[in-house]
XYZ file of C-alpha atoms in Angstrom:
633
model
C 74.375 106.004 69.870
C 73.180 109.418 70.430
C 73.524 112.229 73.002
C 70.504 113.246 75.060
C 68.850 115.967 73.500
C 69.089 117.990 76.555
C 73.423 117.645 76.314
C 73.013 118.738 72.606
C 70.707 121.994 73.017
C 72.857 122.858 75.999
C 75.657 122.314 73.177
C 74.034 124.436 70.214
C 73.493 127.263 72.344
C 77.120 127.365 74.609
C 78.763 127.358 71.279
C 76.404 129.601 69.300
C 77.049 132.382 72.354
C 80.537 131.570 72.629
C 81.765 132.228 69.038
C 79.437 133.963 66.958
C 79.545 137.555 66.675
C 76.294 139.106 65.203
C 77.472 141.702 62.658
C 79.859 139.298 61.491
C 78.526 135.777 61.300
C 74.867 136.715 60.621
C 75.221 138.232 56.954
C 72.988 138.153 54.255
C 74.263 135.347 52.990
C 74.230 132.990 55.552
C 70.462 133.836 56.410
C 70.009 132.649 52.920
C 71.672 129.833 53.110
C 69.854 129.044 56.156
C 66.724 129.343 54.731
C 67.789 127.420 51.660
C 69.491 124.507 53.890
C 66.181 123.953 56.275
C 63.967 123.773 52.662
C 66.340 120.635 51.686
C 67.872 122.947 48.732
C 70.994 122.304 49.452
C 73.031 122.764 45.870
C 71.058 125.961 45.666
C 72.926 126.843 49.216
C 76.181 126.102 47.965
C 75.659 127.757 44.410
C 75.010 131.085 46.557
C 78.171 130.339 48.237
C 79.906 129.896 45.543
C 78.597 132.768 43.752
C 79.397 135.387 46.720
C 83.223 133.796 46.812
C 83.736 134.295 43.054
C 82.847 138.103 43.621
C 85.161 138.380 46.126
C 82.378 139.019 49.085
C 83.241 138.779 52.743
C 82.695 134.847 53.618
C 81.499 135.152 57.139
C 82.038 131.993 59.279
C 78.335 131.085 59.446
C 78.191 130.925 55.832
C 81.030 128.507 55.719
C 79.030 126.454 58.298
C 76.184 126.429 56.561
C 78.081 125.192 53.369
C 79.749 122.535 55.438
C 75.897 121.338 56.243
C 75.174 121.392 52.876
C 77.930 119.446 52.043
C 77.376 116.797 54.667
C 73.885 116.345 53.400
C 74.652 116.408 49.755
C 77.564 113.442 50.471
C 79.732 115.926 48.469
C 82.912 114.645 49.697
C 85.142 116.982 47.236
C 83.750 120.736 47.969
C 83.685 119.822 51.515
C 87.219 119.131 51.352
C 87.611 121.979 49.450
C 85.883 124.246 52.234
C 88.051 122.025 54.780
C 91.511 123.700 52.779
C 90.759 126.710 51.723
C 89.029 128.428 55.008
C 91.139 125.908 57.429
C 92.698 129.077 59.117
C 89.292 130.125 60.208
C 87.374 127.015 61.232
C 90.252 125.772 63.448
C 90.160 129.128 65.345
C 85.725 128.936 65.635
C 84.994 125.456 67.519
C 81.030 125.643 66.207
C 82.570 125.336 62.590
C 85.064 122.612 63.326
C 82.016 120.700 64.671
C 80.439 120.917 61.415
C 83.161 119.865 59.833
C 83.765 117.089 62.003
C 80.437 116.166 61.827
C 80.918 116.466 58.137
C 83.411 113.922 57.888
C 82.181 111.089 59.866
C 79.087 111.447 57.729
C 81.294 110.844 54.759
C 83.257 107.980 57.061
C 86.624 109.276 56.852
C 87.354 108.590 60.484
C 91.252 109.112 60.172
C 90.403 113.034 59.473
C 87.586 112.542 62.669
C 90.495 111.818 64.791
C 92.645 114.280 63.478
C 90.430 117.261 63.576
C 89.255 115.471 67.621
C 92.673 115.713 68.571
C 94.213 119.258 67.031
C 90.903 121.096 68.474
C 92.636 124.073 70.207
C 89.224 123.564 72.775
C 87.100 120.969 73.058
C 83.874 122.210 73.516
C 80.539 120.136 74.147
C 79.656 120.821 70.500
C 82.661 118.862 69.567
C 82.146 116.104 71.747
C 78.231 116.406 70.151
C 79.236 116.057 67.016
C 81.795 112.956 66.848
C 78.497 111.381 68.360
C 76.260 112.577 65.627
C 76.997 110.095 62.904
C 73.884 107.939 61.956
C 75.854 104.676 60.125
C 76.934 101.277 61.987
C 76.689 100.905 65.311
C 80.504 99.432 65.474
C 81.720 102.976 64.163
C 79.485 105.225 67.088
C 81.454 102.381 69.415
C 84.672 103.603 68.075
C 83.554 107.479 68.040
C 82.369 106.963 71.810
C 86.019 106.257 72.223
C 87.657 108.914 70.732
C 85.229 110.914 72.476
C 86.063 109.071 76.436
C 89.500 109.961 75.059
C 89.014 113.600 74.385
C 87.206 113.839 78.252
C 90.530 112.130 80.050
C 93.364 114.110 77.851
C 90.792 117.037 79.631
C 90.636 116.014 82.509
C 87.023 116.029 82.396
C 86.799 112.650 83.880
C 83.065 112.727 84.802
C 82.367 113.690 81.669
C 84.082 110.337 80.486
C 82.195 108.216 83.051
C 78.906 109.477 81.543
C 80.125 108.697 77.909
C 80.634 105.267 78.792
C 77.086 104.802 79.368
C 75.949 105.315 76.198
C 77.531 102.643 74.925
C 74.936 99.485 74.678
C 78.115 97.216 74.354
C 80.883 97.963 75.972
C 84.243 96.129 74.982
C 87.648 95.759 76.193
C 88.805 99.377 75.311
C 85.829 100.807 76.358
C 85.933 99.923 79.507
C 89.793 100.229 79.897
C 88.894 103.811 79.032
C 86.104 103.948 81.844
C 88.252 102.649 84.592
C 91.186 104.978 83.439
C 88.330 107.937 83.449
C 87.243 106.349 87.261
C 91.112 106.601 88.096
C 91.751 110.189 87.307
C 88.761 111.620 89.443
C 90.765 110.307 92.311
C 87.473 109.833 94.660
C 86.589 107.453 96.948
C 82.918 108.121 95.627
C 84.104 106.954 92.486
C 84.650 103.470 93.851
C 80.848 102.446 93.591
C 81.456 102.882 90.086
C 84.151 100.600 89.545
C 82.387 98.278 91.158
C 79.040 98.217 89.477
C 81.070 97.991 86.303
C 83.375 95.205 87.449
C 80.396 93.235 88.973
C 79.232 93.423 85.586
C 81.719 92.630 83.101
C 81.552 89.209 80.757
C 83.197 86.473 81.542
C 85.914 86.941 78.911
C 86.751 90.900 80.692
C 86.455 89.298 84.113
C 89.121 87.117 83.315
C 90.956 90.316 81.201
C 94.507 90.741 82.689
C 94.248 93.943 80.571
C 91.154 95.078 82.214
C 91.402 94.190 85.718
C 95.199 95.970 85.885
C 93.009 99.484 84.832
C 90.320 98.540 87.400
C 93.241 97.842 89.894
C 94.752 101.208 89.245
C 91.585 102.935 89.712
C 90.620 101.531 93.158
C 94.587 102.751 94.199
C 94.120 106.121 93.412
C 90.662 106.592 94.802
C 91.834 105.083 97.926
C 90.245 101.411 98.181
C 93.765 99.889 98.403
C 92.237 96.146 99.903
C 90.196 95.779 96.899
C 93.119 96.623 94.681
C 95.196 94.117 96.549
C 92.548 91.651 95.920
C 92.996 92.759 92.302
C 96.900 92.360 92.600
C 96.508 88.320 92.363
C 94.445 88.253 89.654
C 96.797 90.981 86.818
C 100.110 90.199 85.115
C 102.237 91.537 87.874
C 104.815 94.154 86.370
C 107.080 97.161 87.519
C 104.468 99.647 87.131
C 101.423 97.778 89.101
C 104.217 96.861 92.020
C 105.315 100.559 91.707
C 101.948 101.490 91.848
C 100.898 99.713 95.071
C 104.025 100.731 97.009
C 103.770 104.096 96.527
C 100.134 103.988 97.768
C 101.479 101.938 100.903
C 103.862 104.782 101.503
C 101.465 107.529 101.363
C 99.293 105.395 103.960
C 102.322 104.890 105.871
C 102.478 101.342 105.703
C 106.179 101.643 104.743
C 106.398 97.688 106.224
C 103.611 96.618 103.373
C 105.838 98.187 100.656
C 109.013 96.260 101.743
C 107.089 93.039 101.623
C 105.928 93.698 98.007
C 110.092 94.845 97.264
C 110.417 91.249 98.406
C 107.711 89.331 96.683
C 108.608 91.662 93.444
C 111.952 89.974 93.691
C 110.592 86.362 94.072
C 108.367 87.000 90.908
C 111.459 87.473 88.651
C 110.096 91.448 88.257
C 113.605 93.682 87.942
C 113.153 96.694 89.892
C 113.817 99.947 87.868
C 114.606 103.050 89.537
C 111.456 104.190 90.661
C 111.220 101.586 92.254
C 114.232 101.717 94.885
C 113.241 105.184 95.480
C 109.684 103.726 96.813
C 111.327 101.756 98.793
C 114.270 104.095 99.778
C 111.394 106.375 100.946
C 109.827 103.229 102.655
C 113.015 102.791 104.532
C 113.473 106.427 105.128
C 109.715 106.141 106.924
C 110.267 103.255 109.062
C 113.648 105.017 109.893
C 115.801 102.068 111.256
C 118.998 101.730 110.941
C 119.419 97.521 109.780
C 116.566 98.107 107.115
C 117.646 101.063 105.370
C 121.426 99.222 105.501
C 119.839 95.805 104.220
C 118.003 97.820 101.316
C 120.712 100.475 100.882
C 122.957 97.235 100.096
C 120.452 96.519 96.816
C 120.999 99.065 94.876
C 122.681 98.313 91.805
C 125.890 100.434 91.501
C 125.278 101.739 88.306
C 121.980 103.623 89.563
C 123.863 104.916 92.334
C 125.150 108.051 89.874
C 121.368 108.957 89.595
C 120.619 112.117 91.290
C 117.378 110.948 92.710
C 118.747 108.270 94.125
C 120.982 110.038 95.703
C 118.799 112.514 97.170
C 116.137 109.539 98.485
C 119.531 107.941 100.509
C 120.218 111.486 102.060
C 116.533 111.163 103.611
C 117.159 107.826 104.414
C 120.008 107.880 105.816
C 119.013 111.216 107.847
C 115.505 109.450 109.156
C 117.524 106.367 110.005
C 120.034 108.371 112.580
C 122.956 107.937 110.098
C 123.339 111.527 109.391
C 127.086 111.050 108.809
C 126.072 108.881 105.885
C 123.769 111.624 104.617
C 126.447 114.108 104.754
C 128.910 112.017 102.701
C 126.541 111.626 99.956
C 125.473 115.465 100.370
C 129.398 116.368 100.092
C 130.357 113.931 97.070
C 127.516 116.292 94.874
C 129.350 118.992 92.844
C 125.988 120.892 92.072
C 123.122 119.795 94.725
C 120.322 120.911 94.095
C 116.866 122.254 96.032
C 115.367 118.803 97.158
C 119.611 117.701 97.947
C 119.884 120.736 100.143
C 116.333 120.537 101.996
C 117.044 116.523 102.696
C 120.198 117.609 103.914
C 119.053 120.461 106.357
C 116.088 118.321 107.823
C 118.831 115.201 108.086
C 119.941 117.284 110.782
C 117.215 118.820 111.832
C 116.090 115.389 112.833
C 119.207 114.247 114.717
C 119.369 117.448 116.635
C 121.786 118.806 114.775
C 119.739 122.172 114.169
C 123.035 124.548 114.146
C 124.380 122.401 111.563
C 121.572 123.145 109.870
C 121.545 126.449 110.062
C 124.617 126.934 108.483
C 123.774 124.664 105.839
C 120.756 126.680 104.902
C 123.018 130.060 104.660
C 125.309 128.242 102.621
C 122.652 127.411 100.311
C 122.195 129.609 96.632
C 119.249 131.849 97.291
C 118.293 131.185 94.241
C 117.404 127.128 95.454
C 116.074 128.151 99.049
C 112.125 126.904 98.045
C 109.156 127.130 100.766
C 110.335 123.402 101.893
C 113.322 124.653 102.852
C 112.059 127.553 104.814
C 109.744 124.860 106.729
C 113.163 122.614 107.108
C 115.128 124.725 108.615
C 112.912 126.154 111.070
C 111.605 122.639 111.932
C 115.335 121.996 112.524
C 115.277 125.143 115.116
C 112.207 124.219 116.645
C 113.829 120.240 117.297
C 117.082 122.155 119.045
C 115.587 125.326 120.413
C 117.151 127.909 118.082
C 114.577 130.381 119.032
C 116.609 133.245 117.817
C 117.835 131.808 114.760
C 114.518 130.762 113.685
C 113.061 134.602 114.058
C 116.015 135.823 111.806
C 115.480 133.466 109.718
C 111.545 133.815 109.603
C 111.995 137.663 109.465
C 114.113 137.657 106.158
C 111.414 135.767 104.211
C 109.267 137.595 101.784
C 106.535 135.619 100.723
C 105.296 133.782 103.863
C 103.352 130.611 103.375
C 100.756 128.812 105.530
C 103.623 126.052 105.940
C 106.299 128.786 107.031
C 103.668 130.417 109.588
C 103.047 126.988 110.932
C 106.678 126.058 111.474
C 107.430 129.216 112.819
C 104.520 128.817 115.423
C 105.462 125.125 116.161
C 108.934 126.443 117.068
C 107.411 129.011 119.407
C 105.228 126.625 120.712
C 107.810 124.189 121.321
C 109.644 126.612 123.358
C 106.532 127.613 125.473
C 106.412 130.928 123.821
C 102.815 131.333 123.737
C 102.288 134.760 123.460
C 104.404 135.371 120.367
C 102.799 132.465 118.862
C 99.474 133.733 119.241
C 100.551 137.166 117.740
C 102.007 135.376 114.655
C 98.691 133.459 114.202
C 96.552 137.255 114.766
C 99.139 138.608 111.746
C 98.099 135.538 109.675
C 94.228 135.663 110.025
C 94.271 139.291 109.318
C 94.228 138.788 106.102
C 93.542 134.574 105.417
C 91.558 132.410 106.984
C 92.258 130.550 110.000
C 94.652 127.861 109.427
C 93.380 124.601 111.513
C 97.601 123.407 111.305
C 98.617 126.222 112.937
C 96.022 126.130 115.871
C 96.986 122.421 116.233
C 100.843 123.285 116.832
C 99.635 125.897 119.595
C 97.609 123.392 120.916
C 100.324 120.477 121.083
C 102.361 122.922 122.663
C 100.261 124.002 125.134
C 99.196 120.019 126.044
C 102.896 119.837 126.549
C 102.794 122.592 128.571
C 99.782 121.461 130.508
C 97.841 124.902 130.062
C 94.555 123.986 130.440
C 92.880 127.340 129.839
C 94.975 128.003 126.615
C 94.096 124.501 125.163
C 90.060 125.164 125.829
C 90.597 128.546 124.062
C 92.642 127.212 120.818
C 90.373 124.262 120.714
C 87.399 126.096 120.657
C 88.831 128.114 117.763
C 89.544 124.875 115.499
C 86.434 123.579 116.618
C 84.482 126.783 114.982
C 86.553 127.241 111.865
C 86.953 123.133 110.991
C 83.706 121.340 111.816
C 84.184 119.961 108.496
C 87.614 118.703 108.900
C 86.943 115.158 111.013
C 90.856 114.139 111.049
C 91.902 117.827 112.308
C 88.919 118.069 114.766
C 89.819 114.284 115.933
C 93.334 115.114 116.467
C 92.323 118.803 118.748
C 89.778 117.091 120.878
C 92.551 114.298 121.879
C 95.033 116.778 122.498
C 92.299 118.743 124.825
C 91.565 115.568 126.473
C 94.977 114.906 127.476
C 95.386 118.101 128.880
C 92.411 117.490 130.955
C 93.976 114.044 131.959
C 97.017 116.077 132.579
C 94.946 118.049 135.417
C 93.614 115.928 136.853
C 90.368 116.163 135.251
C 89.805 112.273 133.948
C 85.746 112.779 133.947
C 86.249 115.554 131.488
C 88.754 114.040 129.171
C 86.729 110.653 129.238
C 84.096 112.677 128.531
C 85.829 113.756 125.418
C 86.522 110.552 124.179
C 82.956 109.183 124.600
C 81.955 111.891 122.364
C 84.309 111.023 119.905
C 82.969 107.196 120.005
C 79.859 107.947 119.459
C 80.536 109.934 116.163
C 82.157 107.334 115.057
C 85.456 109.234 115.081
C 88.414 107.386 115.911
C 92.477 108.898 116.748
C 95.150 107.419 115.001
C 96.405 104.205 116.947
C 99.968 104.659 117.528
C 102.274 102.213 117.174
C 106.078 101.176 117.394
C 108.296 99.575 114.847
C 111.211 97.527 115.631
C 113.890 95.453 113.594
C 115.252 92.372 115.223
C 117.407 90.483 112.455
C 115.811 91.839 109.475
C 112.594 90.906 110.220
C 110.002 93.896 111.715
C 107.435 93.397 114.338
C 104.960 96.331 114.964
C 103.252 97.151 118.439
C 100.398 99.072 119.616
C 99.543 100.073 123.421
C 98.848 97.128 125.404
C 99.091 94.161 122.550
C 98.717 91.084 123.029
C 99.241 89.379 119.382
C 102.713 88.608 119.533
C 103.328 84.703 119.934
C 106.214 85.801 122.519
C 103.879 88.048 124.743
C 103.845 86.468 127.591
C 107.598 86.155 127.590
C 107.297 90.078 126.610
C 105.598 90.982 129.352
C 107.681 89.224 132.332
C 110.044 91.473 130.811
C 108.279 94.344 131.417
C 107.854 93.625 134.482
C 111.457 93.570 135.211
C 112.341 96.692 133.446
C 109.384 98.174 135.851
C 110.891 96.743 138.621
C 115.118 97.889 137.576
C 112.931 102.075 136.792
C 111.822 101.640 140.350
C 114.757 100.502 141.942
C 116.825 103.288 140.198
C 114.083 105.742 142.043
C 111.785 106.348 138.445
C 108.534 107.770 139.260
C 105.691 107.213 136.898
C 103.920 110.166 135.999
C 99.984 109.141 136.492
C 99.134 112.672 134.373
C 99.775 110.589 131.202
C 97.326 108.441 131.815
C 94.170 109.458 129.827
C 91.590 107.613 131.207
C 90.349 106.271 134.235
C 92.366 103.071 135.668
C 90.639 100.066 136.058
C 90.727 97.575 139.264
C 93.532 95.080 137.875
C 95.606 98.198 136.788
C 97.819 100.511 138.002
C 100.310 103.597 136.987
C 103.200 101.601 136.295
C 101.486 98.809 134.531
C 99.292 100.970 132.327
C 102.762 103.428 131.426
C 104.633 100.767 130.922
C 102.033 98.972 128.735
C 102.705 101.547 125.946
C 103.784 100.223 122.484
C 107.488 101.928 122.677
C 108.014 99.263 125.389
C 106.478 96.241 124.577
C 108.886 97.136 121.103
C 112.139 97.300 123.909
C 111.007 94.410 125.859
C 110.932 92.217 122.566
C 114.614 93.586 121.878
C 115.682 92.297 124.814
C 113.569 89.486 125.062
C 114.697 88.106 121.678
C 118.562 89.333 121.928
C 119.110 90.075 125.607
C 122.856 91.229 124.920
C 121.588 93.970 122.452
C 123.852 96.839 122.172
C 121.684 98.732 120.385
C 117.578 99.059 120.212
C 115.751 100.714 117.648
C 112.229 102.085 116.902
C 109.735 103.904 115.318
C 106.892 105.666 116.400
C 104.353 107.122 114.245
C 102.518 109.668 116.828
C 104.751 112.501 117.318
C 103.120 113.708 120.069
C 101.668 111.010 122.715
C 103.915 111.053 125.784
C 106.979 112.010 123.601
C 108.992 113.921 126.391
C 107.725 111.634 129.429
C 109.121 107.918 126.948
C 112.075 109.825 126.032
C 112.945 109.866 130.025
C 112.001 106.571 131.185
C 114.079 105.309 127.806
C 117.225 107.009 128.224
C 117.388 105.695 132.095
C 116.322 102.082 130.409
C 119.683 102.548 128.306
C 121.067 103.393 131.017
C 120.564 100.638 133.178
C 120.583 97.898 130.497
C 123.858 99.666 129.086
C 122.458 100.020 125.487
C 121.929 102.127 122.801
C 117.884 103.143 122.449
C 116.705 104.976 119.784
C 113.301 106.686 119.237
C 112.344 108.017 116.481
C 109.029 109.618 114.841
C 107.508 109.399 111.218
C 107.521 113.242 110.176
């Protein structure tokens, strides 16, 4: 198993360049020895050597290469060793010598000082990786060098590099390709997931069936994002704490926070004990979801004794805040002698979130300055933006030093919340003087001017997302729904279907949004105008009712949130009312219709948010209940 010769010259001369200076390394001697070493005389090399040490002459570190290659071809395992001690200080420091003497060694096949000198190499340089693959003896001990070599690549981080190891080997065994799927895994790409599975396609019948094997291919196709083949995966691998851990904590970064509560479950039915890590996943799953009986059921788990964890802690007090229980956040928050950064930040956004933004406030000046991190600055000033501290938030923004991106953006979401265009334009001018335009903060200008229903502003901050992130297809999604709604807004429906055509046709599609609700333990999720539920017909005479109790109580539907053109069948109230918040409050009351309380979870923070909020409280009001809406963060 050799390198191309194309990886090895690029080798020779990077390292050559890289760590041989001329006056030094080129003497006299080592010219000699050169000479001497490419006629075959190699004992004649290393008598010269020898002779210019004994007279006490300068060694250069070419000379003690060249009477490292002597050695190697002479199989003179003792002055080799004896080079390898007595000049160590020098050839660990010069990475073109240590590959000779690497080389050196696995031509004697003493792979234990291979390894050694692999893994104390200060930098790993192509010429190292070159020579572990230079030895010429059994194929079974080039395997086991192409391994320490895929190792060297992943402890670099040079996980390419690693992938195109592995195909040198002719054939690959269990290690090998435990190694390549752990390389595949650390490049984090979805165009990485070809590559898993070509080699998975591909693998004997023995690997296929490798619980070993598949659990590394499993990992890799979580972290470069193919999460259904990894749950096909997931059946077939000894299921333990880490691959459960594993696959909730991708679930909760593609907010699927209900996925990761059904694997808490089916952890528990396959006799797996959950470990810390664990309950945090799902303490941050509940914390997503944000209702009130699930984070209570969960919170109820956790055994006592990993209550004292800090952590812990810290993932209840976002819990707890996300789930409306802010007074539960706070008594965890006040039973900590020494919070710390992430305990104070949870704690300011807890009641940022529940509209508690003064609270908040104070909070954040009671906090060390020494703690306060950028996260904090964003926290608190989201928590002003939620409760219209205007003025508090400029203080606050104006004693910062170093201003992030993330603290610009907050700050211009709070002036945009407050319809303060003007001074959020001015803060996004001071930005781009000297960065480039930040696509975020456009979109929280824009959001506040759809809210605002300024057509002309939305055209112009589009326009200047559209110019600076043509690349960005999520960003550039989210802008041209948020200019088509103004449009709708306006009255302009050809324009904002317009919009949306466009967007079909390049394939690009806006998040769907959808509510979550709880009804005895059990979640149901809902998206605009569903029709899965089992119940929906039952759902839907509901509906009608609560359309029917809005009008009575004099509601007017607002036709300006309607996007689109109605069809003949439809009309305002039946296309408002067909939104997923209430289909979630229908089923409430359809399933319990003495609730006293209702709550969900939305996952679009801005679709119709002020208009729902309205129709819901009078809902409550009529139906004498408790509704609350919340919004994933």
């Amino acid at each position: 198993m050799i390198l191309n010769k194309d990886f090895r010259l690029r080798s020779i001369c990077s390292d050559i360049s890289s760590h041989f200076d001329t006056v030094q390394h080129y003497s006299e001697l080592s010219i000699t020895m050169k000479k001497l070493n490419d006629m075959k005389r190699y004992k004649e090399a290393l008598t010269s050597f020898r002779r210019n040490k004994q007279n006490g002459k300068i060694i250069s570190d070419m000379a003690i290469n060249q009477a490292l290659k002597s050695c190697t071809n002479m199989k003179d395992l003792a002055v080799g060793s004896d080079i390898h001690s007595r000049y160590w200080s020098r050839i660990e420091n010069n990475s073109y010598t240590l590959a000779s003497l690497i080389h050196f060694y696995a031509q004697m096949g003493n792979f234990r000082h291979v390894q050694h000198l692999f893994d104390v190499a200060k930098k790993k340089t192509n010429g190292i990786y070159a020579a572990m693959m230079k030895s010429e003896i059994m194929s079974e001990i080039c395997s086991t060098l192409m391994i320490f070599v895929c190792l060297g690549y992943i402890k670099q981080c040079m996980y390419n590099e690693a992938i195109n190891i592995f195909r040198e080997i002719e054939n690959p065994d269990e290690i090998n390709f435990i190694h390549y799927f752990n390389a595949c895994a650390g490049t984090e790409s979805k165009e990485t997931v070809p590559l898993i599975e070509k080699i998975l396609s591909n693998l004997h019948t023995c690997d296929a069936d490798n619980s070993t094997v598949l659990t590394s291919a499993f990992d890799a196709f979580i972290k470069c994002g193919n999460l259904s083949r990894a749950e096909e995966l997931f059946s077939k691998i000894t299921r333990n704490v880490i691959s459960y851990g594993n696959l909730m904590k991708a679930h909760n970064k593609n907010d699927q926070a209900e996925i990761t509560l059904d694997l808490f479950e089916q952890m528990k039915s396959d006799g797996v004990q959950p470990d810390p890590i664990i309950y945090v996943l799902v303490l941050n799953a509940c914390a997503n979801l944000g209702i009130i009986s699930i984070s209570e059921a969960i919170s109820q788990q956790i055994p006592d004794c990993l209550l004292a964890y800090l952590y812990i802690k810290n993932a209840l007090i976002d819990m707890w805040g996300k789930s409306a229980r802010v007074d539960k956040a706070k008594d965890i928050f006040e039973s900590l002698d020494h919070p710390d950064t992430i305990v104070y930040t949870s704690m300011i956004n807890s009641y940022g979130l529940n509209g508690m933004g003064l609270l908040g406030v104070e909070l954040f000046y009671k906090m060390p300055p020494i703690l306060i991190a950028e996260e904090t600055y964003v926290c608190v000033l989201q928590a002003c933006s939620h409760t219209g501290l205007i003025n508090e938030a400029r203080v606050i923004f104006n004693t910062i030093n170093q201003k992030t991106e993330k603290i610009y953006t907050a700050m211009v979401d709070c002036f945009s919340h407050a319809f303060l265009f003007d001074e959020s334009q001015k803060l996004i001018d001071i930005y781009e003087s000297d960065h480039m335009p930040s696509p975020t903060m456009l979109t929280a200008l824009l959001s506040g001017a759809r809210n605002r229903k300024d057509r002309d502003l939305a055209e112009k901050v589009f326009h200047r997302i559209e110019k600076n992130s043509s690349q960005l297809k999520n960003r550039l999604t989210s802008a041209s729904i948020l200019l088509s709604n103004v449009y709708a807004a306006t009255g302009e429906i050809e324009k904002s279907s317009s919009i949306r055509d466009k967007l079909y046709r390049l394939g690009l599609r806006k998040q769907i949004g959808q509510s979550v609700t709880a009804i005895n333990g059990k979640l149901y999720k809902f998206r605009a105008h569903d029709r899965s539920h089992p119940e929906i017909d039952k759902i839907y005479f509901e509906l009608d009712r609560i359309s029917k109790e809005l009008i009575e109580h004099r509601h007017l539907y607002d036709a300006s949130w309607i996007t689109r053109p109605l069809y003949p069948n439809e009309t305002i109230a039946s296309v408002l009312c067909g939104h997923s918040e209430r289909l979630a409050i229908a089923w409430n009351f359809v399933a319990n219709p003495n609730t006293s309380t209702i709550q969900i979870t939305k996952n679009l923070r801005f679709f119709g948010l002020i208009m729902l909020d309205e129709t819901t409280r009078l809902i409550a009001y009529i139906r004498q209940c408790d509704i609350l809406v919340g919004t994933e963060e």
